[in-house]
Tab-separated table of C-alpha atoms in Angstrom:
chain	number	residue	atom	x	y	z
H	244	LEU	CA	0.000	0.000	0.000
H	245	VAL	CA	1.027	3.570	-0.711
H	246	LEU	CA	0.373	5.900	2.204
H	247	GLN	CA	-2.575	8.213	1.578
H	248	ASN	CA	-4.336	10.373	4.147
H	249	SER	CA	-7.443	11.146	2.108
H	250	GLY	CA	-9.166	10.609	-1.228
H	251	LYS	CA	-10.021	7.487	-3.183
H	252	THR	CA	-7.876	4.383	-2.864
H	253	LEU	CA	-4.928	4.529	-5.252
H	254	LYS	CA	-3.903	1.673	-7.528
H	255	ARG	CA	-0.225	2.543	-7.029
H	256	ARG	CA	1.797	0.038	-5.022
H	257	HIS	CA	5.188	-0.038	-3.357
H	258	GLU	CA	7.345	-2.666	-5.041
H	259	VAL	CA	10.769	-2.270	-3.365
H	260	ALA	CA	12.380	-0.775	-0.283
H	261	THR	CA	15.743	0.804	0.496
H	262	ILE	CA	17.138	-0.097	3.919
H	263	PHE	CA	19.797	1.982	5.642
H	264	VAL	CA	21.809	0.464	8.513
H	265	ASP	CA	24.120	2.425	10.808
H	266	HIS	CA	27.246	0.335	11.411
H	267	ALA	CA	27.932	1.735	14.897
H	268	SER	CA	24.492	1.450	16.495
H	269	ARG	CA	22.894	-1.061	14.073
H	270	LEU	CA	19.950	1.300	13.725
H	271	CYS	CA	17.956	0.655	10.552
H	272	CYS	CA	15.690	2.881	8.511
H	273	VAL	CA	13.256	1.628	5.858
H	274	HIS	CA	11.986	3.656	2.927
H	275	ALA	CA	9.529	1.940	0.575
H	276	HIS	CA	9.122	3.142	-3.003
H	277	GLU	CA	7.556	2.122	-6.281
H	278	THR	CA	10.556	1.533	-8.566
H	279	THR	CA	14.296	0.928	-8.513
H	280	ASP	CA	14.979	4.137	-10.466
H	281	ALA	CA	17.603	6.647	-9.356
H	282	ALA	CA	14.895	9.195	-8.504
H	283	ASP	CA	13.399	6.857	-5.910
H	284	ALA	CA	16.860	6.029	-4.539
H	285	LEU	CA	17.538	9.753	-4.081
H	286	GLU	CA	14.163	10.170	-2.383
H	287	ALA	CA	15.113	7.374	0.032
H	288	LYS	CA	18.470	9.054	0.705
H	289	LYS	CA	16.777	12.368	1.497
H	290	ALA	CA	14.263	10.682	3.793
H	291	PHE	CA	17.002	8.875	5.721
H	292	GLU	CA	19.092	12.003	6.129
H	293	ALA	CA	16.030	13.915	7.348
H	294	PHE	CA	15.456	11.139	9.893
H	295	ALA	CA	19.096	11.401	10.993
H	296	ARG	CA	18.876	15.184	11.410
H	297	ARG	CA	15.820	14.831	13.639
H	298	HIS	CA	17.936	12.688	15.943
H	299	GLY	CA	20.974	14.954	15.858
H	300	ALA	CA	23.116	12.790	13.552
H	301	THR	CA	24.941	13.741	10.351
H	302	ILE	CA	25.577	11.255	7.554
H	303	LYS	CA	29.123	11.501	6.193
H	304	HIS	CA	29.714	8.204	4.389
H	305	TYR	CA	27.746	5.453	2.630
H	306	HIS	CA	28.784	1.870	1.907
H	307	ALA	CA	26.545	0.198	-0.661
H	308	ASP	CA	26.317	-2.561	-3.217
H	309	ASN	CA	26.747	-1.976	-6.945
H	310	GLY	CA	23.645	-1.006	-8.858
H	311	ILE	CA	21.494	2.075	-8.561
H	312	PHE	CA	23.769	3.426	-5.812
H	313	ASN	CA	26.588	3.513	-8.353
H	314	SER	CA	24.535	5.600	-10.781
H	315	THR	CA	25.606	9.060	-11.841
H	316	ALA	CA	22.606	10.690	-10.160
H	317	PHE	CA	23.280	9.074	-6.785
H	318	LEU	CA	27.024	9.773	-6.916
H	319	THR	CA	26.340	13.397	-7.821
H	320	ALA	CA	23.976	13.756	-4.863
H	321	VAL	CA	26.589	12.266	-2.532
H	322	GLU	CA	29.294	14.591	-3.844
H	323	SER	CA	27.095	17.683	-3.636
H	324	ALA	CA	26.335	16.876	0.022
H	325	ARG	CA	30.100	16.601	0.710
H	326	GLN	CA	29.743	12.933	1.558
H	327	THR	CA	31.741	9.893	0.459
H	328	VAL	CA	30.673	6.469	-0.738
H	329	SER	CA	32.303	3.063	-1.131
H	330	PHE	CA	31.056	-0.170	-2.678
H	331	CYS	CA	31.344	-3.883	-2.110
H	332	GLY	CA	32.658	-6.005	-4.959
H	333	VAL	CA	30.430	-7.544	-7.613
H	334	GLY	CA	29.016	-10.776	-6.195
H	335	ALA	CA	30.727	-10.054	-2.856
H	336	HIS	CA	27.818	-9.053	-0.656
H	337	HIS	CA	29.716	-10.336	2.379
H	338	GLN	CA	31.708	-7.097	2.165
H	339	SER	CA	28.513	-5.392	3.297
H	340	GLY	CA	27.735	-8.065	5.863
H	341	ILE	CA	26.312	-5.799	8.568
H	342	ALA	CA	23.645	-4.391	6.263
H	343	GLU	CA	22.911	-7.762	4.618
H	344	HIS	CA	22.456	-9.420	8.008
H	345	ARG	CA	20.068	-6.732	9.203
H	346	ILE	CA	18.088	-6.865	5.954
H	347	ARG	CA	17.594	-10.606	6.456
H	348	GLU	CA	16.502	-10.070	10.075
H	349	LEU	CA	14.064	-7.338	9.074
H	350	THR	CA	12.589	-9.448	6.283
H	351	GLU	CA	12.092	-12.462	8.530
H	352	LEU	CA	10.496	-10.438	11.336
H	353	ALA	CA	8.266	-8.512	8.929
H	354	ARG	CA	7.124	-11.754	7.262
H	355	THR	CA	6.406	-13.352	10.644
H	356	ASN	CA	4.421	-10.329	11.850
H	357	LEU	CA	2.466	-10.073	8.614
H	358	LEU	CA	1.560	-13.768	8.517
H	359	HIS	CA	0.576	-13.659	12.197
H	360	ALA	CA	-1.735	-10.700	11.524
H	361	MET	CA	-3.225	-12.351	8.434
H	362	ARG	CA	-3.922	-15.521	10.410
H	363	HIS	CA	-5.714	-13.734	13.245
H	364	ASN	CA	-7.216	-10.766	11.378
H	365	SER	CA	-7.632	-12.093	7.843
H	366	LYS	CA	-10.601	-9.872	6.953
H	367	MET	CA	-8.613	-6.668	7.424
H	368	VAL	CA	-4.948	-7.545	6.735
H	369	ASN	CA	-3.386	-8.830	3.516
H	370	VAL	CA	0.007	-9.035	1.854
H	371	HIS	CA	-0.277	-5.494	0.455
H	372	SER	CA	0.580	-4.248	3.964
H	373	TRP	CA	4.184	-5.487	3.667
H	374	PRO	CA	5.783	-1.976	3.578
H	375	TYR	CA	4.252	-1.176	6.938
H	376	ALA	CA	5.260	-4.572	8.329
H	377	LEU	CA	8.852	-3.838	7.283
H	378	ARG	CA	8.796	-0.390	8.923
H	379	HIS	CA	7.257	-1.870	12.064
H	380	ALA	CA	10.019	-4.485	12.228
H	381	ALA	CA	12.617	-1.714	11.947
H	382	CYS	CA	10.904	0.169	14.781
H	383	VAL	CA	11.085	-2.941	16.988
H	384	PHE	CA	14.781	-3.469	16.244
H	385	ASN	CA	15.539	0.201	16.926
H	386	SER	CA	13.631	0.282	20.217
H	387	PHE	CA	15.171	-2.699	22.006
H	388	PRO	CA	18.832	-3.143	23.046
H	389	ARG	CA	20.841	-5.766	21.216
H	390	GLN	CA	22.391	-8.626	23.135
H	391	GLY	CA	25.250	-7.301	25.253
H	392	GLN	CA	24.068	-3.673	24.914
H	393	LYS	CA	22.379	-1.562	27.583
H	394	ALA	CA	20.951	1.056	25.223
H	395	ALA	CA	18.641	0.690	22.238
H	396	PRO	CA	20.011	1.482	18.753
H	397	ILE	CA	17.875	4.624	18.508
H	398	SER	CA	19.484	5.936	21.706
H	399	ILE	CA	23.023	5.151	20.519
H	400	PHE	CA	22.409	6.665	17.084
H	401	GLY	CA	20.957	9.984	18.227
H	402	ALA	CA	22.441	12.905	20.108
H	403	ALA	CA	20.237	12.365	23.188
H	404	LYS	CA	21.947	9.290	24.639
H	405	ASP	CA	19.867	9.253	27.845
H	406	ILE	CA	16.488	9.001	26.103
H	407	GLN	CA	15.033	5.501	25.946
H	408	PRO	CA	12.068	4.646	23.703
H	409	ASN	CA	8.779	3.811	25.392
H	410	CYS	CA	8.230	0.203	24.379
H	411	GLU	CA	4.700	0.261	25.811
H	412	GLU	CA	3.698	2.365	22.819
H	413	ILE	CA	4.581	-0.444	20.382
H	414	HIS	CA	1.751	-2.844	19.576
H	415	PRO	CA	1.577	-6.028	17.480
H	416	PHE	CA	1.485	-5.309	13.777
H	417	GLY	CA	-1.945	-5.693	12.182
H	418	CYS	CA	-3.881	-5.900	15.424
H	419	PRO	CA	-7.432	-4.450	15.541
H	420	VAL	CA	-7.707	-0.882	16.823
H	421	TYR	CA	-10.764	0.878	18.188
H	422	VAL	CA	-10.593	4.538	17.179
H	423	LEU	CA	-12.813	7.159	18.801
H	424	LYS	CA	-15.248	8.711	16.316
H	425	ALA	CA	-14.225	12.151	15.049
H	426	PRO	CA	-17.168	14.086	16.620
H	427	LEU	CA	-16.230	12.763	20.059
H	428	GLN	CA	-12.568	13.625	19.496
H	429	ASP	CA	-13.640	17.205	18.736
H	430	GLY	CA	-15.935	17.408	21.761
H	431	LYS	CA	-19.104	17.521	19.668
H	432	LYS	CA	-22.442	15.858	20.360
H	433	HIS	CA	-22.872	12.213	19.434
H	434	SER	CA	-25.926	9.983	19.658
H	435	LYS	CA	-25.781	7.780	22.719
H	436	TRP	CA	-27.102	4.850	20.651
H	437	ALA	CA	-24.571	5.172	17.836
H	438	PRO	CA	-21.187	3.412	17.943
H	439	ARG	CA	-18.552	5.533	19.620
H	440	THR	CA	-15.635	3.895	17.806
H	441	ARG	CA	-14.665	2.490	14.436
H	442	VAL	CA	-12.428	-0.522	13.931
H	443	GLY	CA	-9.117	-0.061	12.138
H	444	VAL	CA	-5.785	-1.847	11.732
H	445	TYR	CA	-2.587	-0.902	13.555
H	446	LEU	CA	0.312	-0.424	11.105
H	447	GLY	CA	2.950	0.842	13.531
H	448	PRO	CA	3.870	4.132	15.198
H	449	SER	CA	3.755	7.308	13.132
H	450	PRO	CA	7.263	8.491	12.172
H	451	HIS	CA	6.211	12.159	12.257
H	452	HIS	CA	4.286	12.344	15.527
H	453	ALA	CA	4.689	11.468	19.191
H	454	ALA	CA	5.332	7.808	20.027
H	455	SER	CA	1.766	7.527	21.349
H	456	VAL	CA	0.338	8.238	17.873
H	457	GLY	CA	-0.138	5.218	15.629
H	458	LEU	CA	-0.798	4.795	11.919
H	459	ILE	CA	-4.282	3.320	11.609
H	460	LEU	CA	-5.661	1.815	8.400
H	461	ASN	CA	-9.326	2.312	7.609
H	462	SER	CA	-10.116	-1.013	5.963
H	463	ARG	CA	-13.180	0.418	4.188
H	464	THR	CA	-11.535	3.415	2.520
H	465	GLY	CA	-7.855	2.374	2.422
H	466	VAL	CA	-6.885	5.658	4.101
H	467	VAL	CA	-4.086	5.595	6.704
H	468	SER	CA	-4.288	8.293	9.367
H	469	PRO	CA	-2.323	9.122	12.550
H	470	GLN	CA	-4.565	8.529	15.554
H	471	PHE	CA	-4.127	9.178	19.272
H	472	HIS	CA	-7.579	8.395	20.703
H	473	CYS	CA	-7.500	4.646	20.150
H	474	VAL	CA	-7.218	1.326	21.985
H	475	CYS	CA	-5.320	-1.613	20.478
H	476	ASP	CA	-6.447	-5.213	20.795
H	477	ASP	CA	-2.925	-6.587	21.294
H	478	PHE	CA	-4.053	-10.220	21.538
H	479	PHE	CA	-6.360	-10.261	18.476
H	480	GLU	CA	-9.289	-11.272	20.687
H	481	THR	CA	-12.087	-9.378	18.943
H	482	PRO	CA	-11.895	-10.718	15.315
H	483	LYS	CA	-13.115	-14.151	16.403
H	484	TYR	CA	-16.392	-12.594	17.580
H	485	HIS	CA	-17.176	-11.020	14.192
């Protein structure tokens, strides 16, 4: 699915994703896009660097595989930003082992989460949600310390080393969510006999809001919106009653 906050459901679909991994902290950042063109690769680069700036980090060097990252457009963007880039050899992906290992971990966790959600909430979750499952997996990896570490990757990566993510704000991917109806959120009148909530699907925390705000899919319209006034069914207990 392509993120849309309003309007009719688009037929556009994300086909690929670019994954950035910080070698020091092992933090990972996922950017899904529609093609493998240089324009989309540059968009992913800009999104990652914006994410890094929000956390007080500056990107100085990239290490990538050969392909679109070796294109003239990408190299020009790196040079203009006064950055450097190096590449692993052709057919030698082990030279980028840290990133390759994290990509495999992210893919496995995202697949597990997506299949778990489809099994327990099959009417509202399908395979088209894979970009959100991948982002959610990255959020989980970034929020929990690795074995032998006391701090989470997001804390090591950013400038604020003493800030720890609130793991209570992370819910199972694809779980049902009860969202308060808009009139009640705005303090307006609402019929006492009408439903006070609508049921949505949790797609992970919003990257542009507070950690308590989640991205909620409206399964009827296909619109994804950031919501605060909601309650997640973490154990998928309600779908079996519908």
